[in-house]
mmCIF file of N, CA and C in Angstrom:
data_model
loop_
_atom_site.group_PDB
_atom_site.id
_atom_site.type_symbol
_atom_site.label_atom_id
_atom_site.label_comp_id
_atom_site.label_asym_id
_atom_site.label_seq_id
_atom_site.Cartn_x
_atom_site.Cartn_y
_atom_site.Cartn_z
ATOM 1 N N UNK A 253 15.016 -6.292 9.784
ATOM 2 C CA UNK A 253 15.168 -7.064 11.000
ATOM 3 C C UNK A 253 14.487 -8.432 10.857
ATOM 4 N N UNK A 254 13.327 -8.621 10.178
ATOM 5 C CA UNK A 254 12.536 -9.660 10.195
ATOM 6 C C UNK A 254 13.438 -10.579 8.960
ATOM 7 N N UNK A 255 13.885 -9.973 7.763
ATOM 8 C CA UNK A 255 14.528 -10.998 6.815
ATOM 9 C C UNK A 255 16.029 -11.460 7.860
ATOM 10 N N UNK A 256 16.834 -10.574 8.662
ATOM 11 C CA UNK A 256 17.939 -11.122 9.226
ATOM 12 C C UNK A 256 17.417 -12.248 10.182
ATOM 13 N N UNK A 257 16.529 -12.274 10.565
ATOM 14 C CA UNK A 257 16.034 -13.307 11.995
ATOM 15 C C UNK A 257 15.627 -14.618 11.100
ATOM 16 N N UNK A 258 14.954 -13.931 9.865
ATOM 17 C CA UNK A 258 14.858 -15.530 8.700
ATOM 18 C C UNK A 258 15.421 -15.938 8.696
ATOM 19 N N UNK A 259 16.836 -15.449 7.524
ATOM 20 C CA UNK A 259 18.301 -15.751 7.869
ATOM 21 C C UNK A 259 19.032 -16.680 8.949
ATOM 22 N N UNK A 260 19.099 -16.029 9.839
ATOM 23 C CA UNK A 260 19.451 -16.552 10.965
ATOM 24 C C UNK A 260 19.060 -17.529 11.095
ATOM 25 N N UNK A 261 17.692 -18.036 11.672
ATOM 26 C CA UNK A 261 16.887 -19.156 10.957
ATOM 27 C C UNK A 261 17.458 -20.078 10.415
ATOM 28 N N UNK A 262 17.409 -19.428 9.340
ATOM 29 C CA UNK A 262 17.938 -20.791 8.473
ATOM 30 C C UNK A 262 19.069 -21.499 8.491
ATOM 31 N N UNK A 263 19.997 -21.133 9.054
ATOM 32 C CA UNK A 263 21.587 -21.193 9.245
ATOM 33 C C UNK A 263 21.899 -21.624 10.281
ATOM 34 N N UNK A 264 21.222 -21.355 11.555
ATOM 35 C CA UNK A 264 21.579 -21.774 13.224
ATOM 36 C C UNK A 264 22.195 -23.045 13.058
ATOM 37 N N UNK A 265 23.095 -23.008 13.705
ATOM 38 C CA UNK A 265 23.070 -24.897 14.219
ATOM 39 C C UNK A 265 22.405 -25.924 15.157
ATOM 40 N N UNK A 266 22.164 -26.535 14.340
ATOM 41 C CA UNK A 266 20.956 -27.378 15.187
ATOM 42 C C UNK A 266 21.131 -27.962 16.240
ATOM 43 N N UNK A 267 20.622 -28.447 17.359
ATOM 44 C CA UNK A 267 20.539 -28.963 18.311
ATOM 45 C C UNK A 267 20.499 -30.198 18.226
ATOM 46 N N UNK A 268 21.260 -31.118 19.342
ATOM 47 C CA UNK A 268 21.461 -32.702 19.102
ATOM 48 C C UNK A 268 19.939 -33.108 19.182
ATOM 49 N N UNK A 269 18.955 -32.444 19.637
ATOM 50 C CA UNK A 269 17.492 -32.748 19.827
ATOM 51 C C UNK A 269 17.116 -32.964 18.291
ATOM 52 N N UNK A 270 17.178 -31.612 17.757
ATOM 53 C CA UNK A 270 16.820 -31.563 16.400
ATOM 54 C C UNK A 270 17.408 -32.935 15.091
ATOM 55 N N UNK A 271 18.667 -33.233 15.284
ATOM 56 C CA UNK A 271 19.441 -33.936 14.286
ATOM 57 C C UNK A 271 19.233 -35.590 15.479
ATOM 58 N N UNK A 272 18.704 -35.560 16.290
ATOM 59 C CA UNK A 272 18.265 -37.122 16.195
ATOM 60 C C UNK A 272 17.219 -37.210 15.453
ATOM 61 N N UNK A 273 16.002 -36.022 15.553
ATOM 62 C CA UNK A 273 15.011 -36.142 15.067
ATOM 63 C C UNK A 273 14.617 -36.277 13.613
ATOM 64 N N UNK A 274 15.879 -36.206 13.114
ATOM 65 C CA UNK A 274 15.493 -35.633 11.912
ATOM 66 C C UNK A 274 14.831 -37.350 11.083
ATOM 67 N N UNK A 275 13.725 -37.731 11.366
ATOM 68 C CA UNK A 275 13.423 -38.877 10.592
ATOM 69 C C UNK A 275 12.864 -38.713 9.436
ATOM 70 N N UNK A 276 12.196 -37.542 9.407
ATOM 71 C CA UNK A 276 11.817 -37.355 7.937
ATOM 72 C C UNK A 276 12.513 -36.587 6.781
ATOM 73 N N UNK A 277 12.988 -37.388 6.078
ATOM 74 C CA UNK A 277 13.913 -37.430 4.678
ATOM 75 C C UNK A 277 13.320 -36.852 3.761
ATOM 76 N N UNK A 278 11.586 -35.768 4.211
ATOM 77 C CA UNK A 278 11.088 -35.207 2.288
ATOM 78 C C UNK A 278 11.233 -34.183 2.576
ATOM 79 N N UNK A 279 11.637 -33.403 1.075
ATOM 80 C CA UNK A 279 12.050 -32.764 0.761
ATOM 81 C C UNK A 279 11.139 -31.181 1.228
ATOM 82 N N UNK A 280 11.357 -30.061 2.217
ATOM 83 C CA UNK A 280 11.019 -28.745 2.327
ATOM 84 C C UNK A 280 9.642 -28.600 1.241
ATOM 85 N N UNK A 281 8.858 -27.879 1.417
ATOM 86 C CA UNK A 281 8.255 -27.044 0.293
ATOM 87 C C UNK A 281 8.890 -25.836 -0.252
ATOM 88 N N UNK A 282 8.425 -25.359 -0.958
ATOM 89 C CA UNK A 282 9.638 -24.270 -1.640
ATOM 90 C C UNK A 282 9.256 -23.003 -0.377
ATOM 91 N N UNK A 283 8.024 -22.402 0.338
ATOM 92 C CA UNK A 283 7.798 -21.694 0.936
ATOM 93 C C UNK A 283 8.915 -22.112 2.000
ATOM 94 N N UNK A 284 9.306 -22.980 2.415
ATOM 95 C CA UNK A 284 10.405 -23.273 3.118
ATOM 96 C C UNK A 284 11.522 -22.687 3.204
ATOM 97 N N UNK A 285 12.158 -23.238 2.085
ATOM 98 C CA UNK A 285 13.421 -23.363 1.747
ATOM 99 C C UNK A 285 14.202 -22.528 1.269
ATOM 100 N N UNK A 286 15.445 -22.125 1.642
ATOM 101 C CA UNK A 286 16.474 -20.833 1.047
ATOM 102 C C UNK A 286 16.047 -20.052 0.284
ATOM 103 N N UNK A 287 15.796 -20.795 -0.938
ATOM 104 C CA UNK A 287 15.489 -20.464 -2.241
ATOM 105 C C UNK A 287 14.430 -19.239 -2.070
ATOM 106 N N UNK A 288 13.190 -19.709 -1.654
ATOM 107 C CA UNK A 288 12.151 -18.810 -1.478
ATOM 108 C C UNK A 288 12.633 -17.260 -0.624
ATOM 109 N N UNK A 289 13.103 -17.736 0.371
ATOM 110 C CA UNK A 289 13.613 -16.429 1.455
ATOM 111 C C UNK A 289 14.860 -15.709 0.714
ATOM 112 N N UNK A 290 15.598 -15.962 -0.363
ATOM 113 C CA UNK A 290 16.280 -15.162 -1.008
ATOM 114 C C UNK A 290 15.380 -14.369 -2.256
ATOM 115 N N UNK A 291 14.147 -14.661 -2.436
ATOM 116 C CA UNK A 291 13.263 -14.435 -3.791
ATOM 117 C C UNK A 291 12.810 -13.221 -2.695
ATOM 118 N N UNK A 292 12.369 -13.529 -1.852
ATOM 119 C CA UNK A 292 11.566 -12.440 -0.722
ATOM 120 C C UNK A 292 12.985 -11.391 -0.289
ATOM 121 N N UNK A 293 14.187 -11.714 0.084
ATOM 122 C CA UNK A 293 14.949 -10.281 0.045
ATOM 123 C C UNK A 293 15.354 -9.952 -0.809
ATOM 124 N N UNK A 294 15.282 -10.364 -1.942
ATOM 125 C CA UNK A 294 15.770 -9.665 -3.663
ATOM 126 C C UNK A 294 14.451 -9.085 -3.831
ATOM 127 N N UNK A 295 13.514 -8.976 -3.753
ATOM 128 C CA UNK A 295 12.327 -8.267 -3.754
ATOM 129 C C UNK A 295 12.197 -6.909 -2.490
ATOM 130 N N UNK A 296 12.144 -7.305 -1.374
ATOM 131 C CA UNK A 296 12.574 -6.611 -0.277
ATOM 132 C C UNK A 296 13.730 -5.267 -0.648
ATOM 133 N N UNK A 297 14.849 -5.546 -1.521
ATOM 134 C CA UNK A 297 15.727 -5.048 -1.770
ATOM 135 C C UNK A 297 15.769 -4.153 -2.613
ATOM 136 N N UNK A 298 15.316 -4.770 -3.827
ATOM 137 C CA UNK A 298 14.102 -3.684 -5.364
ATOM 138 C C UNK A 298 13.509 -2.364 -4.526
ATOM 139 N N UNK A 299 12.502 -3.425 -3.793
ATOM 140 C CA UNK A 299 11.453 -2.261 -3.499
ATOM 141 C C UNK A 299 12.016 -0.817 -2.338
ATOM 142 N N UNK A 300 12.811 -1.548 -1.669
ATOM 143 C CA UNK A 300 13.821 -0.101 -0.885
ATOM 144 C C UNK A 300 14.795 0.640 -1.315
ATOM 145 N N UNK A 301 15.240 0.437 -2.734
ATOM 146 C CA UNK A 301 15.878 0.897 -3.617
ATOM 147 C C UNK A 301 14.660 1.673 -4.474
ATOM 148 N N UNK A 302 13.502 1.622 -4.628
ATOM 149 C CA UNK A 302 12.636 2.341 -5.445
ATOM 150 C C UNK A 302 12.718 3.613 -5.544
ATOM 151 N N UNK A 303 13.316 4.243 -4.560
ATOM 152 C CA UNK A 303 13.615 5.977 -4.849
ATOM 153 C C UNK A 303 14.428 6.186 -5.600
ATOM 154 N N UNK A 304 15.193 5.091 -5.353
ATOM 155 C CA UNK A 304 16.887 5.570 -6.263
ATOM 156 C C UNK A 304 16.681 6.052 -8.208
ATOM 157 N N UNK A 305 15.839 4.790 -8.183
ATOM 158 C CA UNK A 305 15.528 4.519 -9.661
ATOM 159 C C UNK A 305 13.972 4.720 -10.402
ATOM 160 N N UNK A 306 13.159 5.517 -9.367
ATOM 161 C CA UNK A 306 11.834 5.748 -9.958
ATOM 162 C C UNK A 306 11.563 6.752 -10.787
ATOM 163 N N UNK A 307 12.677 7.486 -10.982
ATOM 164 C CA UNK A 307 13.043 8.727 -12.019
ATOM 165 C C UNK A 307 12.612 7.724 -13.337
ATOM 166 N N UNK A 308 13.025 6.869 -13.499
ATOM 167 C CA UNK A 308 13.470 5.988 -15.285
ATOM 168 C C UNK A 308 11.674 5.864 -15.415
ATOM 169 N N UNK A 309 10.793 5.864 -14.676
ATOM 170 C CA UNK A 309 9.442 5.160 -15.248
ATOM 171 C C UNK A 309 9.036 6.779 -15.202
ATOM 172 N N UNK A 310 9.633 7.917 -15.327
ATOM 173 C CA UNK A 310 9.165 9.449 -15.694
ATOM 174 C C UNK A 310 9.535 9.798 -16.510
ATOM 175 N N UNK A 311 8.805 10.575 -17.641
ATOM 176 C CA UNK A 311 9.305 10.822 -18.924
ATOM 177 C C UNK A 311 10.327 12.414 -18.560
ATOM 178 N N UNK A 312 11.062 12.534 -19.518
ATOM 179 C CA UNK A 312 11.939 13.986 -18.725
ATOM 180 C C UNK A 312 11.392 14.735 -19.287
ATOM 181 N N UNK A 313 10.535 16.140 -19.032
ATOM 182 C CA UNK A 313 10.389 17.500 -19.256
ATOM 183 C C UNK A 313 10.542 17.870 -20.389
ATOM 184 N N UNK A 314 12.108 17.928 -20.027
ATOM 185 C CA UNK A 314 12.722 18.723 -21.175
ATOM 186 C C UNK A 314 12.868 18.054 -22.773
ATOM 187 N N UNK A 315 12.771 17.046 -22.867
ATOM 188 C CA UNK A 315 12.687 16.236 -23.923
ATOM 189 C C UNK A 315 11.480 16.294 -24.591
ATOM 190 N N UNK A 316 10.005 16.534 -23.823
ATOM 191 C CA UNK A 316 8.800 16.432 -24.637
ATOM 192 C C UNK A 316 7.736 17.802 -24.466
ATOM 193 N N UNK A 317 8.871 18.701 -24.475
ATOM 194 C CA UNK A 317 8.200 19.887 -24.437
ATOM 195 C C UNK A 317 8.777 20.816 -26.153
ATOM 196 N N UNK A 318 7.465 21.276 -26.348
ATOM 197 C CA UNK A 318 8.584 22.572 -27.468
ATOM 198 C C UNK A 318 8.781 23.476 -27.003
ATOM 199 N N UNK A 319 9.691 24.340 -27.567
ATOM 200 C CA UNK A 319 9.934 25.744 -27.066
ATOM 201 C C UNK A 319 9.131 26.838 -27.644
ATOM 202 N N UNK A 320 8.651 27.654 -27.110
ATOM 203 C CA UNK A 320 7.606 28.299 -26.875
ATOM 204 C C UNK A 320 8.022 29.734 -26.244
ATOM 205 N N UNK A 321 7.755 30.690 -27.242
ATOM 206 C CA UNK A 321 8.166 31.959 -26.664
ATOM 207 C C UNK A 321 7.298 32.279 -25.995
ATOM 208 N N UNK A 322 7.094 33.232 -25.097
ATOM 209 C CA UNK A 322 6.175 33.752 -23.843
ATOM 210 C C UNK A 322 6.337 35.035 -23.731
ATOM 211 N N UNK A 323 5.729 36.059 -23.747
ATOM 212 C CA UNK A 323 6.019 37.213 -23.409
ATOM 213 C C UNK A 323 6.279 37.489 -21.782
ATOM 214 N N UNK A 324 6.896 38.249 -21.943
ATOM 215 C CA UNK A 324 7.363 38.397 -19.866
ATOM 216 C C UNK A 324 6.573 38.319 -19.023
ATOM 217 N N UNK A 325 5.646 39.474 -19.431
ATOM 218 C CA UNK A 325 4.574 40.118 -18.784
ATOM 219 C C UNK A 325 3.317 38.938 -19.002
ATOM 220 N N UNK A 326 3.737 38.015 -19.643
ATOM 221 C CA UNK A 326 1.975 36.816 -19.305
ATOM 222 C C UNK A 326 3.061 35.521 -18.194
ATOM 223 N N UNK A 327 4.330 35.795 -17.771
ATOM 224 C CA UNK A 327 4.778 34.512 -16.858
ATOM 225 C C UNK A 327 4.791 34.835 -15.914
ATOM 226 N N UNK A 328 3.962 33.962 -14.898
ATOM 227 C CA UNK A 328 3.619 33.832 -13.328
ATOM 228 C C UNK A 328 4.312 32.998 -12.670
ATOM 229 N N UNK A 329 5.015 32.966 -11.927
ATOM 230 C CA UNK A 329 5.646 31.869 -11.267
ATOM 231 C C UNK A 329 4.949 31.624 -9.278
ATOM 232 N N UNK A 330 4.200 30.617 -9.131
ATOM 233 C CA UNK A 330 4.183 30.576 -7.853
ATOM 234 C C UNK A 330 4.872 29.628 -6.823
ATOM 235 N N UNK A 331 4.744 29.169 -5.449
ATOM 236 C CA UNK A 331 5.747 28.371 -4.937
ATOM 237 C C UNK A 331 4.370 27.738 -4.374
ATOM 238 N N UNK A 332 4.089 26.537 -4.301
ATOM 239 C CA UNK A 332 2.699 25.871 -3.747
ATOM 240 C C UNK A 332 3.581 24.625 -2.577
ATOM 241 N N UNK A 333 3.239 24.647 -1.504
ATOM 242 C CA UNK A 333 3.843 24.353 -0.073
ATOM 243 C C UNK A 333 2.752 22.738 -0.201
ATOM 244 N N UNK A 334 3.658 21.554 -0.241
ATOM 245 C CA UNK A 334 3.185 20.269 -0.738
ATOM 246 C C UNK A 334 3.209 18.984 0.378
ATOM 247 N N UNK A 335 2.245 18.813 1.251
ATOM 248 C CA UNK A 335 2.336 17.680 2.173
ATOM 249 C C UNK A 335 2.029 16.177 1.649
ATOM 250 N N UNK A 336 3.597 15.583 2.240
ATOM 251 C CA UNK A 336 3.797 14.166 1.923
ATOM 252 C C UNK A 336 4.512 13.808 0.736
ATOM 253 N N UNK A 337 5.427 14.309 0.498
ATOM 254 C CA UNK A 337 6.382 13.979 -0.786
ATOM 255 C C UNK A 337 7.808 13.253 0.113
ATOM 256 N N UNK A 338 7.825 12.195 0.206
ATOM 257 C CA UNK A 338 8.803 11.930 0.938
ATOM 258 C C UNK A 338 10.571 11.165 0.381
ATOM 259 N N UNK A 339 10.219 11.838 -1.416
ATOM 260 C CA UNK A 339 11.497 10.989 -1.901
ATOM 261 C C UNK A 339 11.941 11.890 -3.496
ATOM 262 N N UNK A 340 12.309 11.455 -4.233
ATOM 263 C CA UNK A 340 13.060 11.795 -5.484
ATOM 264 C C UNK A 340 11.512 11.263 -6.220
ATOM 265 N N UNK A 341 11.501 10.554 -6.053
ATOM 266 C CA UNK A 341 9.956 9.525 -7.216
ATOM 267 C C UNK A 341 8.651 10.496 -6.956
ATOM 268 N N UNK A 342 8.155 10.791 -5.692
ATOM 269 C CA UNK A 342 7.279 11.786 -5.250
ATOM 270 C C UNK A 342 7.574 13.198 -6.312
ATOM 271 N N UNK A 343 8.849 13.697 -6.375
ATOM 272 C CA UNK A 343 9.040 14.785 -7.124
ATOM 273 C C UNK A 343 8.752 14.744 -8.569
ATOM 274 N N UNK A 344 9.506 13.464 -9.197
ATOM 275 C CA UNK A 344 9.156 13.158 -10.647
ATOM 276 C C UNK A 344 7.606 13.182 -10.688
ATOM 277 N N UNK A 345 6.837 12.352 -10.006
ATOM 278 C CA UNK A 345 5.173 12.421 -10.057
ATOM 279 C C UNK A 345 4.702 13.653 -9.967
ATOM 280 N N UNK A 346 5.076 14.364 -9.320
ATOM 281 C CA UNK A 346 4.529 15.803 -9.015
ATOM 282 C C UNK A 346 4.815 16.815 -10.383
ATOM 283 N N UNK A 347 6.091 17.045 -10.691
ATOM 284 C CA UNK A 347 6.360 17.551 -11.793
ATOM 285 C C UNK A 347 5.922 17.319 -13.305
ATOM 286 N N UNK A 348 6.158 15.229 -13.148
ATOM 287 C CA UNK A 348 5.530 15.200 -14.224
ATOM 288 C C UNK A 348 3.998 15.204 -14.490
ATOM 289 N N UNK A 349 3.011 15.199 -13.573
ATOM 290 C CA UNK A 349 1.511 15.820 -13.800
ATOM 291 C C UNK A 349 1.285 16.901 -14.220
ATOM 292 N N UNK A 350 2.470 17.882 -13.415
ATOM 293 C CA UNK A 350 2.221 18.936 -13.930
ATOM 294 C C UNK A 350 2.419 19.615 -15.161
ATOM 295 N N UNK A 351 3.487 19.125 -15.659
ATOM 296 C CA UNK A 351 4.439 19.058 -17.145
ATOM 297 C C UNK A 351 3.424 19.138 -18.290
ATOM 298 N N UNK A 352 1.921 17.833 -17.722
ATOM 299 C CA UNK A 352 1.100 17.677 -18.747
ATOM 300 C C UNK A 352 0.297 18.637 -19.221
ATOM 301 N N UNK A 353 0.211 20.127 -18.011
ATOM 302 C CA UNK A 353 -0.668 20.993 -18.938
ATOM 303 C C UNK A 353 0.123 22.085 -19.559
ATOM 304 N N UNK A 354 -1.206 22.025 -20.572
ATOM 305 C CA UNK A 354 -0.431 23.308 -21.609
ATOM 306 C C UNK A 354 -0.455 24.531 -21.034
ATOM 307 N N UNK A 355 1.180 25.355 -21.359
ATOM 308 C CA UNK A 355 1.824 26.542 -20.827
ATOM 309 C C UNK A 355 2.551 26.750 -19.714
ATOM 310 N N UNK A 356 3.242 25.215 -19.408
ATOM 311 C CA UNK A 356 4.398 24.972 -18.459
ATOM 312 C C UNK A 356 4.785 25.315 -19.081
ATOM 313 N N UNK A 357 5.849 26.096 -18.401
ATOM 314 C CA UNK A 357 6.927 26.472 -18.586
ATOM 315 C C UNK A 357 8.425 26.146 -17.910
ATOM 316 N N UNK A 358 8.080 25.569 -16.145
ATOM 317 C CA UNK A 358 8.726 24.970 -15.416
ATOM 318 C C UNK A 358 8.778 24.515 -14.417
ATOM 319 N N UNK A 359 8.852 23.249 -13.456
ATOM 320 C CA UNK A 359 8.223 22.777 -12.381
ATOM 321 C C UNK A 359 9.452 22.370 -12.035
ATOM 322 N N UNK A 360 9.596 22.533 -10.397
ATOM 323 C CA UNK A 360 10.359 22.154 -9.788
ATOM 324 C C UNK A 360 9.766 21.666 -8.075
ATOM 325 N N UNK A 361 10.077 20.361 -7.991
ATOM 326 C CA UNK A 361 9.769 20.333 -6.688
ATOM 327 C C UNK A 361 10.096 19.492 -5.755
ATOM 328 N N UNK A 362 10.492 19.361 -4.934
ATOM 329 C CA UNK A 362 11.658 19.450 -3.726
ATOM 330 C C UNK A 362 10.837 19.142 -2.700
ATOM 331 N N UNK A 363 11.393 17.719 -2.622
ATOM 332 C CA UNK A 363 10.772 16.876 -1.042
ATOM 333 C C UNK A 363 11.384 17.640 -0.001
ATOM 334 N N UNK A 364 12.945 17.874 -0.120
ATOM 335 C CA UNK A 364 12.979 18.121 1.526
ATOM 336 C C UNK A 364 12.562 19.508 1.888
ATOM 337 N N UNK A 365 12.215 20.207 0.930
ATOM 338 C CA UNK A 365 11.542 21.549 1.307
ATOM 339 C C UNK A 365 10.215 21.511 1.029
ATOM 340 N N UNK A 366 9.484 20.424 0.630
ATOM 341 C CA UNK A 366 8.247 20.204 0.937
ATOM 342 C C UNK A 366 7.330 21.356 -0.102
ATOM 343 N N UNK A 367 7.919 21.875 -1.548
ATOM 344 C CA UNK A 367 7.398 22.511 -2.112
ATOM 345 C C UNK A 367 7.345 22.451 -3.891
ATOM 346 N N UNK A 368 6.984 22.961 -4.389
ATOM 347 C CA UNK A 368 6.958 22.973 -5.707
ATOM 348 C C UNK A 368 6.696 24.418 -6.545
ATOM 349 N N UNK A 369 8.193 24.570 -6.933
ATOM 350 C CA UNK A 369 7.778 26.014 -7.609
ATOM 351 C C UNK A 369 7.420 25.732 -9.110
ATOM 352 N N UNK A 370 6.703 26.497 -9.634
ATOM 353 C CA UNK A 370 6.036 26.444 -11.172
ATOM 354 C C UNK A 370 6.204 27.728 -11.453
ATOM 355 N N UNK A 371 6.695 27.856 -13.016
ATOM 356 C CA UNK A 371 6.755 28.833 -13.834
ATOM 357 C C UNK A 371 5.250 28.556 -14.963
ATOM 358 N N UNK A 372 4.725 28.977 -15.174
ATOM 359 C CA UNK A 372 3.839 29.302 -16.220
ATOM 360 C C UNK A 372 2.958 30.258 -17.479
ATOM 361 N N UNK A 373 2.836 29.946 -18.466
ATOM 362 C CA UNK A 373 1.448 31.302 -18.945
ATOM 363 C C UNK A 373 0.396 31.708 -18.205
ATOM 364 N N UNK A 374 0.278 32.646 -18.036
ATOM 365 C CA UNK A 374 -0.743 32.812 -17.479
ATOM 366 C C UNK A 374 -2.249 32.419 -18.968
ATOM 367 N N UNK A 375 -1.747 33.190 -19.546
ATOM 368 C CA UNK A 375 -2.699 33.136 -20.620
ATOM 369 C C UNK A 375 -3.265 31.946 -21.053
ATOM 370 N N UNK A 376 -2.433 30.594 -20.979
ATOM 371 C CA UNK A 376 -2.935 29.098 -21.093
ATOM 372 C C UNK A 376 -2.889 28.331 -19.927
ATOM 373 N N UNK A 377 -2.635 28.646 -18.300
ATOM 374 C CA UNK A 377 -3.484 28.166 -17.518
ATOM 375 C C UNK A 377 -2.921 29.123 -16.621
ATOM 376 N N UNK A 378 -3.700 28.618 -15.394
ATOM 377 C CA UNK A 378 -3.967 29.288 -14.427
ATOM 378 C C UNK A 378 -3.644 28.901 -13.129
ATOM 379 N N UNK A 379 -3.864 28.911 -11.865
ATOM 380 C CA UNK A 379 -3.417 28.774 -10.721
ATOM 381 C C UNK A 379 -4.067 27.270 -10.801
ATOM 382 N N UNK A 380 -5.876 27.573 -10.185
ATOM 383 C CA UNK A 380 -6.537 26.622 -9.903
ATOM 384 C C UNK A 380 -6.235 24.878 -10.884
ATOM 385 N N UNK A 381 -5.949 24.916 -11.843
ATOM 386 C CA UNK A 381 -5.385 24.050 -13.152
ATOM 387 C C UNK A 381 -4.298 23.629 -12.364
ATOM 388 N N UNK A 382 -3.396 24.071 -12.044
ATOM 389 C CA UNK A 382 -1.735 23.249 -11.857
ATOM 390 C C UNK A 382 -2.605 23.119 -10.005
ATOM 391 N N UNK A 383 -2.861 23.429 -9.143
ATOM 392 C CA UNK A 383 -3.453 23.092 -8.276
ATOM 393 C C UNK A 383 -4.224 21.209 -8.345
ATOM 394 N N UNK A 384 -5.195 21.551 -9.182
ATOM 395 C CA UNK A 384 -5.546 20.302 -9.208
ATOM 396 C C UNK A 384 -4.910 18.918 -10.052
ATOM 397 N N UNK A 385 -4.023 19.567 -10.837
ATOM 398 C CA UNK A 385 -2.654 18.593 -11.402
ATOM 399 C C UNK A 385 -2.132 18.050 -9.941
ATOM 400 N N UNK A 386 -1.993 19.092 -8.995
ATOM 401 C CA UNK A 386 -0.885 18.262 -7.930
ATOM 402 C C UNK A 386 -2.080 17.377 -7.460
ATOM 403 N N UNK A 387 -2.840 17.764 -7.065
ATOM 404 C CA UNK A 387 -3.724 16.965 -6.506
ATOM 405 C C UNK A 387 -4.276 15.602 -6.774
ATOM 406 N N UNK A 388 -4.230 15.428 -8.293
ATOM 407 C CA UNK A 388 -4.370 14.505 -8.611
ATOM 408 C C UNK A 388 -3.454 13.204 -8.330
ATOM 409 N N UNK A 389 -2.209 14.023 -7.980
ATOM 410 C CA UNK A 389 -0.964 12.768 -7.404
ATOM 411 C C UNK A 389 -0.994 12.221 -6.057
ATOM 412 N N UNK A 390 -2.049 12.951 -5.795
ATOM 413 C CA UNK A 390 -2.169 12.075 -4.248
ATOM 414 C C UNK A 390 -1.772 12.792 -3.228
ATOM 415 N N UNK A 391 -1.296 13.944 -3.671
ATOM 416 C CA UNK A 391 -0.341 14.764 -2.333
ATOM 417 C C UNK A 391 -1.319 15.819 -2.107
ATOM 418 N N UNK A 392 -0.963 16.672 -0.339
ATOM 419 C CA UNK A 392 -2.118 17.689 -0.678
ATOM 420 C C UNK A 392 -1.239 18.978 -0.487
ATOM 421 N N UNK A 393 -1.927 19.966 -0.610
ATOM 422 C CA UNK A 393 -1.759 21.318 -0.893
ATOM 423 C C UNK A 393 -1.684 22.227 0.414
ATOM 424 N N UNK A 394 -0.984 22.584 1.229
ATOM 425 C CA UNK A 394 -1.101 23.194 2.209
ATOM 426 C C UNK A 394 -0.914 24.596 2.009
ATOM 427 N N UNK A 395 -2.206 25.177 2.459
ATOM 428 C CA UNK A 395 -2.257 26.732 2.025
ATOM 429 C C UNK A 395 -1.828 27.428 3.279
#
């Protein structure tokens, strides 16, 4: 709303008040002028598009993991209930913290259900471990 009213702004047609007045002939500063207010909604524009494309600055999972046999009976899987993940980029962060400890096995987690299920060893970590992985992303843990 505030870049359309710039816009607008800038474009109105002027008033016979305005265009008698116009005696001074120098040139805008750049904070002025078009130029600048199109630099500010091409930026504006990036940054509200940031969900779309914040996957690419996450490394993928499956690419930098080895495979790793597990016996049945050592894999735990829990579902940990996650406040404030509000996008696709929130999920990559979440997953990929978690990705980093050894004996993932699989993270999944889902803004609009507000959760994150994990597969893991038990034998190479543990609850409290992928707990404070999420935590470290900024999000909290609702028990």
């Amino acid at each position: 709303m505030v870049l359309a009213f710039a816009w607008y702004q800038k474009f109105k047609p002027k008033s016979a008040a305005e265009i008698d007045c116009e005696c001074d002939d120098e040139k805008p500063k750049f904070i002025n002028s078009k130029g600048f207010l199109f630099l500010i909604t091409l930026f504006v524009g990036v940054m509200l598009a940031f969900p779309y494309y914040s996957h690419i600055f996450y490394s993928s999972p499956e690419t930098n993991k080895e495979i790793v046999y597990v016996e049945q009976s050592n894999v735990k899987e829990i579902r940990v209930t996650i406040e404030g993940m509000t996008c696709t980029g929130c999920e990559a962060h979440i997953e990929n913290e978690v990705n980093k400890l050894d004996g993932i096995l699989k993270v999944d987690a889902d803004y609009e259900a507000a959760n994150t299920i994990v597969k893991y060893d038990k034998t190479k970590v543990d609850l409290q471990k992928v707990e404070t992985a999420i935590l470290s992303t900024g999000y909290k843990i609702v028990k």
